[in-house]
Coordinates of C-alpha atoms and ligand atoms in Angstrom, one line a residue:
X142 CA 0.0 0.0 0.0
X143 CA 2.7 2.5 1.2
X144 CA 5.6 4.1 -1.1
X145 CA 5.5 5.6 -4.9
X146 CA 4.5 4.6 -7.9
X147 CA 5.4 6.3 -11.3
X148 CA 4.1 9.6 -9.5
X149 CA 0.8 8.9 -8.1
X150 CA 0.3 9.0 -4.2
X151 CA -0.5 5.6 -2.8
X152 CA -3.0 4.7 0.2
X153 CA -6.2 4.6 1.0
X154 CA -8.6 7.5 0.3
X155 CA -10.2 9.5 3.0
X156 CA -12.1 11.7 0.9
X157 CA -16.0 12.3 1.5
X158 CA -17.9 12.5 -2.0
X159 CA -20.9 14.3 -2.1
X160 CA -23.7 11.9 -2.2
X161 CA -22.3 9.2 0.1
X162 CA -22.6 11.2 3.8
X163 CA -20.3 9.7 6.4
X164 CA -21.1 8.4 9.8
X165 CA -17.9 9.4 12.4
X166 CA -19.0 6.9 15.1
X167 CA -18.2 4.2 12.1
X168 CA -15.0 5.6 11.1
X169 CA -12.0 4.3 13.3
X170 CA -9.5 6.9 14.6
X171 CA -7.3 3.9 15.4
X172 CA -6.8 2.7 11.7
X173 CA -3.0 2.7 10.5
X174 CA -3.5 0.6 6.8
X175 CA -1.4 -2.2 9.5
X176 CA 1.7 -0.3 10.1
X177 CA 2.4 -0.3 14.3
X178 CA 5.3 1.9 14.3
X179 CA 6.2 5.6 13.0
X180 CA 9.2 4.3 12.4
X181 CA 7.9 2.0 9.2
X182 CA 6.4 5.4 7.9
X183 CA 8.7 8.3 8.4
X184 CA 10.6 7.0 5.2
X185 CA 7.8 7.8 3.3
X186 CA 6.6 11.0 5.2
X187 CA 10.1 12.1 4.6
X188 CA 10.1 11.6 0.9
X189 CA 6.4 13.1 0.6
X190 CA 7.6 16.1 2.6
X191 CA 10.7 16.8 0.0
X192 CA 8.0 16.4 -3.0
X193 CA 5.7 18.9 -1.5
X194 CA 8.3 21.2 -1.3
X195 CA 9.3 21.0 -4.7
X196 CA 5.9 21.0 -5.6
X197 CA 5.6 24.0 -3.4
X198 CA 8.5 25.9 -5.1
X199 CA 7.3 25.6 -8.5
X200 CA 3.9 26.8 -7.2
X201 CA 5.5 29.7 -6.1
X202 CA 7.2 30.2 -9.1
X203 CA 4.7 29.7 -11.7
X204 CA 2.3 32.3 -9.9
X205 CA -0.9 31.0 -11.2
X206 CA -2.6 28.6 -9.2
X207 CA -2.6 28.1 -5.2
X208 CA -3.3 25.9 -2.1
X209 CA -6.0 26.4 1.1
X210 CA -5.5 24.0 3.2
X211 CA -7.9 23.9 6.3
X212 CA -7.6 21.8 9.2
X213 CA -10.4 21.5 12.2
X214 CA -10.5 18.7 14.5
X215 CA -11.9 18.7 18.1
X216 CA -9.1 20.2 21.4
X217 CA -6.5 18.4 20.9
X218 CA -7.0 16.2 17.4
X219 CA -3.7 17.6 16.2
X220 CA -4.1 20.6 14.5
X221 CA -0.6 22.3 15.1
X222 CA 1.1 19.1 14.8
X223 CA 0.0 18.1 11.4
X224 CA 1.3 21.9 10.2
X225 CA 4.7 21.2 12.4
X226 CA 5.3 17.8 10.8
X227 CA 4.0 17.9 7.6
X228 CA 5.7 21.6 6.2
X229 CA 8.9 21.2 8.1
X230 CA 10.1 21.5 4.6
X231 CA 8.3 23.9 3.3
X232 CA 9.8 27.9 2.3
X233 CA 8.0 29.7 4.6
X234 CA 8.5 32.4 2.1
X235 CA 5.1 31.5 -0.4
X236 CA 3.5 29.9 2.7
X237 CA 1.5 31.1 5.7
X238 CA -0.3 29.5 8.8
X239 CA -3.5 31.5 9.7
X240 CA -5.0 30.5 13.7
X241 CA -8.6 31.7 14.0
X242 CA -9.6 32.2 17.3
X243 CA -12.9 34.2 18.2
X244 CA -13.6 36.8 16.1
X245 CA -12.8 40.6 17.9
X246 CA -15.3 43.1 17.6
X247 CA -14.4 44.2 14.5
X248 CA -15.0 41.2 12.8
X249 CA -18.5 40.5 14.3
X250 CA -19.4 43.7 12.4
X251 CA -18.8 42.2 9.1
X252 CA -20.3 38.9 7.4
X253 CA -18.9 36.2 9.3
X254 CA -16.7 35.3 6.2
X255 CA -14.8 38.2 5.9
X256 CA -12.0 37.0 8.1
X257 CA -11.7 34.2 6.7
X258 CA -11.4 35.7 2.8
X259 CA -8.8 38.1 3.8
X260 CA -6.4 35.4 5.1
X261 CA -7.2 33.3 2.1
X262 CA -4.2 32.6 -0.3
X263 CA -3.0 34.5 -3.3
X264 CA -2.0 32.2 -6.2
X265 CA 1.7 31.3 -6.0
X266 CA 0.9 30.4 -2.7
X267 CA 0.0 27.5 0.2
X268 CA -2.2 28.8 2.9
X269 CA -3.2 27.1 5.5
X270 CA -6.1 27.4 7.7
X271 CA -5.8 26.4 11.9
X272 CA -9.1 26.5 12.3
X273 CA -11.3 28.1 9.8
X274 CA -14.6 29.2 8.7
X275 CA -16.1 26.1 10.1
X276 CA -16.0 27.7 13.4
X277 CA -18.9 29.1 12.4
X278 CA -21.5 26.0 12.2
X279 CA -19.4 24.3 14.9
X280 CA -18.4 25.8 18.2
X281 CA -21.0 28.2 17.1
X282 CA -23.6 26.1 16.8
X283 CA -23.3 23.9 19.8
X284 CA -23.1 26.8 22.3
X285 CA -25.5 28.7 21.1
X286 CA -23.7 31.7 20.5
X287 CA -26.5 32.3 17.2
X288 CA -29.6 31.0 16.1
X289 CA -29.9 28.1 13.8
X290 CA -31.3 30.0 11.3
X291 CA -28.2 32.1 11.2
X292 CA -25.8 29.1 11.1
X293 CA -27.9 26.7 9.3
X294 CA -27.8 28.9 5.9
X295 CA -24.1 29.3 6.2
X296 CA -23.5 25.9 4.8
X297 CA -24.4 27.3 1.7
X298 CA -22.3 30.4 2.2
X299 CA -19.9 27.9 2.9
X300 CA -20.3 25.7 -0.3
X301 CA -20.2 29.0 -2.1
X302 CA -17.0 30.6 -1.2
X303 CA -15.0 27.4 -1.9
X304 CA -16.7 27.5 -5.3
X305 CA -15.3 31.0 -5.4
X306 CA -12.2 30.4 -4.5
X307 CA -12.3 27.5 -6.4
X308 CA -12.9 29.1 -9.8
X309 CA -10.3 31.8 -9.0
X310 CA -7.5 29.5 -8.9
X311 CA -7.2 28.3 -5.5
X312 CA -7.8 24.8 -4.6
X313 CA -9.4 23.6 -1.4
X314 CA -8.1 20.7 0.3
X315 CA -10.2 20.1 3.9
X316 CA -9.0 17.7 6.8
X317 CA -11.1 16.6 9.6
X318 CA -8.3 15.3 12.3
X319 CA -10.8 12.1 13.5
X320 CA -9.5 11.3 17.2
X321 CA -11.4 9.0 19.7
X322 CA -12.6 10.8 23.3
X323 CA -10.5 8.6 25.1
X324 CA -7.8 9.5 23.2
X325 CA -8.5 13.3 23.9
X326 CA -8.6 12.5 27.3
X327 CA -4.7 10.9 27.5
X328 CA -3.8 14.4 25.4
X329 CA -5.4 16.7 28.0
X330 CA -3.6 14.4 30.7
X331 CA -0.3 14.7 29.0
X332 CA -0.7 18.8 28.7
X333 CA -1.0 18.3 32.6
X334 CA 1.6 16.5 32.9
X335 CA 4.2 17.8 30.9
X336 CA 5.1 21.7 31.9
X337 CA 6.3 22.5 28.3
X338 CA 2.7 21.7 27.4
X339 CA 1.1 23.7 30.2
X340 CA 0.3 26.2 28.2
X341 CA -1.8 24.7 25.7
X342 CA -3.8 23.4 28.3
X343 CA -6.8 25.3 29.6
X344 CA -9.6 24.9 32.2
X345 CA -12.2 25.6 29.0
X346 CA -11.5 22.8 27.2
X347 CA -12.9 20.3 29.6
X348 CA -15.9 22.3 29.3
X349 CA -15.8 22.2 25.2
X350 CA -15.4 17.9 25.9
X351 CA -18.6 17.6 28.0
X352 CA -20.1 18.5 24.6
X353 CA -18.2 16.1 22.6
X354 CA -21.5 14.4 21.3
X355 CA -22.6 17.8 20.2
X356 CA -20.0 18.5 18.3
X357 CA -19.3 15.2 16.7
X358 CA -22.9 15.8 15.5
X359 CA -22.1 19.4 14.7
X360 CA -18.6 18.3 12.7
X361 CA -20.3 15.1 11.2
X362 CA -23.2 17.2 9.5
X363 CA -20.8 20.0 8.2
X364 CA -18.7 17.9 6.8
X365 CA -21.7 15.6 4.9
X366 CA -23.4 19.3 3.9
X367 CA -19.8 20.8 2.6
X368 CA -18.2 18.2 0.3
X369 CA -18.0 18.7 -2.7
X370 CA -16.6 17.8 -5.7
X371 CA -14.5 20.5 -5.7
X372 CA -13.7 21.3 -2.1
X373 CA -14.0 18.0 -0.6
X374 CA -13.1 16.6 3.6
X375 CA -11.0 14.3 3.9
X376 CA -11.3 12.3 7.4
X377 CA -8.9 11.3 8.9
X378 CA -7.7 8.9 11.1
X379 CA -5.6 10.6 13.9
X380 CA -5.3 8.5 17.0
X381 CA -1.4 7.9 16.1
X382 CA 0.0 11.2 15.2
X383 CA 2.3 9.5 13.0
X384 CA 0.0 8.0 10.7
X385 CA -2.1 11.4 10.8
X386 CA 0.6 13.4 9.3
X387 CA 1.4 10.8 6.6
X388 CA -2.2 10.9 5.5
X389 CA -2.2 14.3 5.1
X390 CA 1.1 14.6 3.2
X391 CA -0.1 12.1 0.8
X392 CA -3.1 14.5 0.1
X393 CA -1.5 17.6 -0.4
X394 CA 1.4 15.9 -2.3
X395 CA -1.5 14.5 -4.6
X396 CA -3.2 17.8 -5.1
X397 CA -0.3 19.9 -6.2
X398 CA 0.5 17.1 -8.3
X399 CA -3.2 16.9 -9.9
X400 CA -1.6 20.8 -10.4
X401 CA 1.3 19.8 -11.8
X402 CA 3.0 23.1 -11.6
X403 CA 5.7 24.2 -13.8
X404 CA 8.8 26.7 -13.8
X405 CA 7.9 29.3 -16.2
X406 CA 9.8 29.5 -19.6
X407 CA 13.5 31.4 -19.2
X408 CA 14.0 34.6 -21.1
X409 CA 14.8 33.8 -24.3
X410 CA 18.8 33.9 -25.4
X411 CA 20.6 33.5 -22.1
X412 CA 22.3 30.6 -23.3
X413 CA 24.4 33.5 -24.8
X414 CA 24.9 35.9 -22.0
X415 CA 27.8 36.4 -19.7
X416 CA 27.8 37.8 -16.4
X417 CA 30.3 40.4 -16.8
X418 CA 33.4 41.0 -13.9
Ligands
AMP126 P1 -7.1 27.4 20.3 O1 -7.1 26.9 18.9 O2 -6.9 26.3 21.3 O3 -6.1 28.5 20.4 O4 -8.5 28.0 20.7 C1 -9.2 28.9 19.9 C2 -10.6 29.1 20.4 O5 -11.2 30.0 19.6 C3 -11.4 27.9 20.4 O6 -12.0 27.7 21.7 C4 -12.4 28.1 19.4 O7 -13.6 27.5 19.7 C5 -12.5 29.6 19.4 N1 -13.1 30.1 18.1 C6 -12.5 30.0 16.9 N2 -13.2 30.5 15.9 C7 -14.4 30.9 16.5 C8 -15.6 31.5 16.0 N3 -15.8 31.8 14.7 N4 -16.5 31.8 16.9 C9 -16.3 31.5 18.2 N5 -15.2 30.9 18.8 C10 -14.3 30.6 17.9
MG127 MG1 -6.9 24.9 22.7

């Protein structure tokens, strides 16, 4: 299953297609295609990370086409470890991370999309989204903070920006990080734990996991209502970070191949020119 053939990215396919709605509680966070250690994939995860960075450099230099990536999950699915592991080779120059937290003030004054379009990536360019304009029909939704008949449309609105962006050049690559709850449980206990992980733990997100249900419910819908052909989820399995982050690279190394981006042409005659002392 693993490794390369003749350029085309191997595994098994976590997409959603429109028309066949997924069910999460069926979907096993634990599946690894077999393997049992990371070290029987980082050979592969290094050799995808090399191609997206070539891939990534001729993006950047053909200044045409580009990349939104956007990554949700639930506290602690893996989020800022998929970006760590998976770009480490990446030039940050022709790349940039964008965290959404709650919106400021500001933002609430404008259509709740507005954020989210500003940050989006210019062609030439890989953007990534921690957290995204899903926010908005998930933590949103399950604590109430607007009515369903303001969220509920915004699937749509949704469906409808990635068709913009979409048609203006930017592919849409979306990655549900698919951990279990007892799973998110051992991760809260190692933030505890560990003091150089203090920090990312807070008292709120044991609140946010009492309402795990809702928002598997809340993920599980948005997911089934925003595939598309054109913009589609991909879920993933994410219990063992390892197998998480090769997923992923497989993805994104197969869409910016799909883009097959090339060097532009070099000026014509410089076969003849000499650089002078
Ligand atoms: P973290 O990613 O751990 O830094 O947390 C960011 C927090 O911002 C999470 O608790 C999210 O639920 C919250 N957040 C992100 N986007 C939104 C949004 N559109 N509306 C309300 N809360 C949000
Ligand atoms: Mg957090």
């Amino acid at each position: 299953m693993s490794g390369r053939v003749a350029g085309k990215v191997e595994g098994p396919d976590y997409r959603v297609f429109p028309g066949s709605p997924v069910r999460l509680a069926e979907i096993d966070p634990n599946e690894t295609e077999g393997y049992t250690r990371k070290k029987e994939v980082l050979p592969e995860l290094e050799s995808l990370r090399k191609r997206i960075r070539r891939l990534h450099e001729k993006l950047y230099a053909e200044n045409k086409r580009g990349l939104l990536i956007v990554l949700q999950a639930m506290d602690t699915g893996g989020k800022d470890g998929t970006i760590k592991h998976v770009f480490t080779e990446v030039n940050p120059q022709g790349c940039r991370v964008s965290s959404f937290k709650a919106p400021s003030a500001e933002e609430r004054n404008h259509d709740f999309l507005w954020r989210y379009h500003k940050s989006a990536p210019a062609v030439g360019r890989i953007g990534i989204f921690n957290r995204s304009h899903y926010e908005d029909v998930l933590v949103v939704r399950v604590k109430n903070l607007v009515p369903e008949e303001v969220w509920r449309p915004r699937y749509r609105m949704i469906r409808d920006f990635e068709w913009t962006l979409t048609h203006n050049r930017i592919s849409v690559l979306k990655f549900y990080l698919h951990i279990s709850k007892d799973e998110q449980k051992r991760r809260l206990q190692s933030r505890l734990d560990d003091p150089d992980k203090r920090w990312k733990f807070s008292k709120n997100d044991l609140a946010e996991r009492e309402r795990w249900d809702s928002y598997q419910e809340a993920f599980e819908e948005a997911i089934n209502e925003t595939s598309t052909e054109h913009a589609p989820w991909h879920v993933v399995p994410a219990n063992k970070k390892w197998y998480r982050n090769l997923v992923v690279a497989r993805a994104i190394a197969g869409a910016l191949e799909r883009l097959d981006p090339k060097f532009p042409p070099a000026e014509e005659g410089l076969d003849s020119v000499v650089i002078p002392d």
